[in-house]
Amino acid sequence: MEKDMKHIVGIILMVGLCLGLSAISFRLGVGEDTAGETISSIDGLMTGFKNEIAHTASFQMEHNHKNISYGLGVDYQFPRENRKLPDGWSSNIGKHEHIPVYGILSYDFGSTNKIRPSLVAQFGYDFAHYKFTNNDEDDRYKSTDGLFYGYGISFAFDNFSLALLHRTNNSTIIWEQLESGEWVKNSDFNLATRQINLSLGYRFKVH
């Protein structure tokens, strides 16, 4: 799986390099991740908790061909934390931040009163960093990176664009315990952080 992810990232970077040799457009964006939630899955049991609103920043470059655009993007999803859990509930997951690198594919429906709506899809790899609040010296947790994907709509007006996307960051959390002076894997579970991202961007072209 890890080797496959490296291939995916490599392909995306190659696409970005090829785009750099042709006329492309760049988009700088800032936004908010809202309605965020983190869902864990282990042995078929799913649990989850909501995340606080967090800021995002993005850099994207795209090549346009008629109504189709494709390209490369990278985001920085600022640290976000879980909302306070109900009494009797606890979690070892503290703040977490993400840097997804992804390919972009979009379809532009054309101008409607100077506003150009389009469908947008993103797919790539998420570099995740989690902090854990566990205080037990015999336990430790660590996270691995995983797939990233998103989809939604965008509205462009002149050089500005407003995008509304549902996006998911996937990770795996590994739980290890100290036994006879060595760390031994106890279990692992999948973690998906999902959010609605609203971003405002400015686009400029390079010929």
Tab-separated table of C-alpha atoms in Angstrom:
chain	number	residue	atom	x	y	z
A	1	MET	CA	0.000	0.000	0.000
A	2	GLU	CA	2.798	2.414	0.917
A	3	LYS	CA	4.551	1.678	-2.382
A	4	ASP	CA	1.305	2.373	-4.271
A	5	MET	CA	0.958	5.720	-2.516
A	6	LYS	CA	4.491	6.672	-3.534
A	7	HIS	CA	3.599	5.842	-7.138
A	8	ILE	CA	0.479	8.027	-6.926
A	9	VAL	CA	2.463	10.963	-5.538
A	10	GLY	CA	5.121	10.420	-8.209
A	11	ILE	CA	2.554	10.494	-11.003
A	12	ILE	CA	0.994	13.681	-9.609
A	13	LEU	CA	4.401	15.362	-9.424
A	14	MET	CA	5.181	14.309	-12.994
A	15	VAL	CA	1.895	15.832	-14.146
A	16	GLY	CA	2.847	19.007	-12.320
A	17	LEU	CA	6.234	19.054	-14.049
A	18	CYS	CA	4.625	18.626	-17.466
A	19	LEU	CA	2.180	21.409	-16.709
A	20	GLY	CA	5.100	23.626	-15.821
A	21	LEU	CA	6.296	23.378	-19.403
A	22	SER	CA	3.051	24.717	-20.883
A	23	ALA	CA	0.691	27.654	-20.445
A	24	ILE	CA	-1.028	27.200	-17.106
A	25	SER	CA	-2.975	29.104	-14.508
A	26	PHE	CA	-2.199	29.351	-10.804
A	27	ARG	CA	-4.694	29.672	-7.981
A	28	LEU	CA	-3.930	30.894	-4.469
A	29	GLY	CA	-6.704	30.274	-1.959
A	30	VAL	CA	-7.626	30.636	1.686
A	31	GLY	CA	-10.564	28.945	3.340
A	32	GLU	CA	-12.269	27.297	6.266
A	33	ASP	CA	-12.858	23.629	7.047
A	34	THR	CA	-16.344	23.482	8.562
A	35	ALA	CA	-18.689	20.688	9.682
A	36	GLY	CA	-15.576	18.618	10.397
A	37	GLU	CA	-15.710	15.184	11.949
A	38	THR	CA	-13.219	12.404	12.616
A	39	ILE	CA	-14.480	8.840	12.240
A	40	SER	CA	-12.550	5.803	13.513
A	41	SER	CA	-13.160	2.225	12.418
A	42	ILE	CA	-11.852	-0.893	14.176
A	43	ASP	CA	-13.192	-4.422	13.815
A	44	GLY	CA	-16.358	-3.117	12.165
A	45	LEU	CA	-17.122	-0.704	15.030
A	46	MET	CA	-17.321	2.970	14.040
A	47	THR	CA	-17.097	5.894	16.438
A	48	GLY	CA	-16.605	9.579	15.814
A	49	PHE	CA	-16.404	13.106	17.144
A	50	LYS	CA	-16.727	16.594	15.702
A	51	ASN	CA	-13.836	18.978	14.983
A	52	GLU	CA	-13.567	22.686	15.536
A	53	ILE	CA	-13.510	24.983	12.477
A	54	ALA	CA	-9.967	25.310	11.077
A	55	HIS	CA	-8.226	27.486	8.466
A	56	THR	CA	-6.779	26.239	5.167
A	57	ALA	CA	-4.389	27.613	2.550
A	58	SER	CA	-3.940	26.201	-0.945
A	59	PHE	CA	-1.778	26.500	-4.038
A	60	GLN	CA	-2.966	24.981	-7.314
A	61	MET	CA	-1.838	24.983	-10.923
A	62	GLU	CA	-3.988	23.856	-13.821
A	63	HIS	CA	-3.906	23.457	-17.573
A	64	ASN	CA	-7.116	24.307	-19.446
A	65	HIS	CA	-8.332	22.491	-22.555
A	66	LYS	CA	-11.732	23.726	-23.720
A	67	ASN	CA	-14.112	22.993	-20.803
A	68	ILE	CA	-11.754	20.584	-19.026
A	69	SER	CA	-9.049	21.584	-16.558
A	70	TYR	CA	-6.517	19.303	-14.896
A	71	GLY	CA	-3.567	19.952	-12.668
A	72	LEU	CA	-1.919	19.693	-9.291
A	73	GLY	CA	-2.624	21.160	-5.872
A	74	VAL	CA	-1.289	21.225	-2.338
A	75	ASP	CA	-3.037	22.429	0.811
A	76	TYR	CA	-2.047	23.197	4.345
A	77	GLN	CA	-4.896	22.346	6.689
A	78	PHE	CA	-4.093	24.200	9.887
A	79	PRO	CA	-4.187	22.311	13.222
A	80	ARG	CA	-7.687	21.473	14.333
A	81	GLU	CA	-8.900	19.888	17.549
A	82	ASN	CA	-11.881	17.896	18.701
A	83	ARG	CA	-14.834	19.579	20.265
A	84	LYS	CA	-15.353	18.867	23.946
A	85	LEU	CA	-16.708	15.360	24.354
A	86	PRO	CA	-19.720	14.538	26.546
A	87	ASP	CA	-19.107	13.532	30.164
A	88	GLY	CA	-17.780	9.992	30.425
A	89	TRP	CA	-16.180	10.096	26.939
A	90	SER	CA	-12.487	10.603	26.218
A	91	SER	CA	-10.037	10.433	23.330
A	92	ASN	CA	-6.255	10.226	23.052
A	93	ILE	CA	-6.305	12.221	19.817
A	94	GLY	CA	-5.279	15.837	20.260
A	95	LYS	CA	-4.682	18.465	17.585
A	96	HIS	CA	-3.998	17.252	14.066
A	97	GLU	CA	-2.881	18.956	10.839
A	98	HIS	CA	-2.730	17.768	7.244
A	99	ILE	CA	-0.840	18.514	4.019
A	100	PRO	CA	-2.653	16.852	1.102
A	101	VAL	CA	-0.982	16.723	-2.330
A	102	TYR	CA	-3.497	15.950	-5.062
A	103	GLY	CA	-4.439	15.927	-8.692
A	104	ILE	CA	-7.324	18.124	-9.872
A	105	LEU	CA	-9.920	17.516	-12.556
A	106	SER	CA	-12.720	19.989	-13.262
A	107	TYR	CA	-15.417	20.614	-15.837
A	108	ASP	CA	-16.441	24.194	-16.643
A	109	PHE	CA	-20.100	24.631	-17.678
A	110	GLY	CA	-19.356	27.974	-19.331
A	111	SER	CA	-20.305	31.532	-18.535
A	112	THR	CA	-23.675	32.357	-16.969
A	113	ASN	CA	-23.979	36.130	-16.507
A	114	LYS	CA	-20.171	36.305	-16.136
A	115	ILE	CA	-20.201	33.574	-13.466
A	116	ARG	CA	-18.670	30.256	-14.568
A	117	PRO	CA	-19.812	27.229	-12.511
A	118	SER	CA	-17.768	24.026	-12.591
A	119	LEU	CA	-17.600	20.568	-11.039
A	120	VAL	CA	-14.343	19.780	-9.221
A	121	ALA	CA	-12.715	16.502	-8.153
A	122	GLN	CA	-9.475	16.071	-6.184
A	123	PHE	CA	-7.528	12.874	-5.511
A	124	GLY	CA	-4.124	12.359	-3.941
A	125	TYR	CA	-2.167	11.605	-0.783
A	126	ASP	CA	-2.431	13.160	2.664
A	127	PHE	CA	0.586	13.768	4.895
A	128	ALA	CA	-0.917	13.813	8.383
A	129	HIS	CA	0.452	14.778	11.776
A	130	TYR	CA	-1.443	13.887	14.953
A	131	LYS	CA	-0.700	14.788	18.542
A	132	PHE	CA	-1.791	12.346	21.234
A	133	THR	CA	-2.705	13.195	24.817
A	134	ASN	CA	-2.048	9.747	26.301
A	135	ASN	CA	-0.076	9.944	29.591
A	136	ASP	CA	0.525	6.219	30.117
A	137	GLU	CA	4.259	5.524	29.835
A	138	ASP	CA	3.552	1.947	28.699
A	139	ASP	CA	1.358	3.013	25.768
A	140	ARG	CA	2.107	5.087	22.697
A	141	TYR	CA	0.317	6.018	19.497
A	142	LYS	CA	1.548	7.029	16.076
A	143	SER	CA	-0.139	7.889	12.788
A	144	THR	CA	0.543	6.998	9.174
A	145	ASP	CA	-0.420	8.921	6.030
A	146	GLY	CA	-3.190	7.909	3.632
A	147	LEU	CA	-5.460	8.747	0.720
A	148	PHE	CA	-7.045	12.139	0.214
A	149	TYR	CA	-10.030	12.919	-1.983
A	150	GLY	CA	-12.634	15.606	-2.453
A	151	TYR	CA	-15.437	16.727	-4.735
A	152	GLY	CA	-17.755	19.695	-5.092
A	153	ILE	CA	-18.528	22.846	-7.035
A	154	SER	CA	-16.749	26.061	-7.858
A	155	PHE	CA	-17.933	29.440	-9.135
A	156	ALA	CA	-15.503	31.727	-11.000
A	157	PHE	CA	-15.941	35.456	-11.592
A	158	ASP	CA	-13.131	37.189	-13.489
A	159	ASN	CA	-9.965	36.081	-11.668
A	160	PHE	CA	-11.723	35.138	-8.433
A	161	SER	CA	-13.265	31.797	-7.553
A	162	LEU	CA	-15.345	30.415	-4.689
A	163	ALA	CA	-15.168	26.662	-4.108
A	164	LEU	CA	-17.318	24.447	-1.887
A	165	LEU	CA	-15.904	20.930	-1.517
A	166	HIS	CA	-16.490	17.861	0.624
A	167	ARG	CA	-13.028	16.452	1.416
A	168	THR	CA	-11.677	13.449	3.328
A	169	ASN	CA	-8.239	12.769	4.838
A	170	ASN	CA	-7.487	9.119	5.627
A	171	SER	CA	-4.929	7.877	8.159
A	172	THR	CA	-4.115	4.826	10.252
A	173	ILE	CA	-3.456	5.051	13.997
A	174	ILE	CA	-1.124	2.436	15.475
A	175	TRP	CA	-1.316	1.575	19.189
A	176	GLU	CA	1.828	0.100	20.741
A	177	GLN	CA	2.518	-1.162	24.272
A	178	LEU	CA	5.807	-1.538	26.121
A	179	GLU	CA	6.517	-5.190	26.877
A	180	SER	CA	9.835	-6.370	28.373
A	181	GLY	CA	11.495	-3.134	27.302
A	182	GLU	CA	10.293	-3.324	23.682
A	183	TRP	CA	7.433	-1.601	21.917
A	184	VAL	CA	4.970	-4.152	20.560
A	185	LYS	CA	2.054	-3.378	18.265
A	186	ASN	CA	-1.272	-3.970	20.002
A	187	SER	CA	-3.704	-2.907	17.285
A	188	ASP	CA	-4.399	-0.310	14.630
A	189	PHE	CA	-7.501	1.414	13.344
A	190	ASN	CA	-8.478	3.537	10.373
A	191	LEU	CA	-9.216	7.201	10.832
A	192	ALA	CA	-11.081	9.456	8.380
A	193	THR	CA	-11.275	13.210	8.899
A	194	ARG	CA	-14.083	14.667	6.797
A	195	GLN	CA	-15.020	18.303	6.333
A	196	ILE	CA	-16.757	20.851	4.134
A	197	ASN	CA	-14.163	23.258	2.762
A	198	LEU	CA	-15.182	26.742	1.638
A	199	SER	CA	-12.344	28.636	-0.034
A	200	LEU	CA	-11.882	31.926	-1.854
A	201	GLY	CA	-9.139	32.001	-4.455
A	202	TYR	CA	-7.426	34.323	-6.902
A	203	ARG	CA	-6.269	32.931	-10.249
A	204	PHE	CA	-3.549	34.290	-12.530
A	205	LYS	CA	-2.166	32.919	-15.766
A	206	VAL	CA	1.361	32.348	-17.032
A	207	HIS	CA	1.895	32.023	-20.802
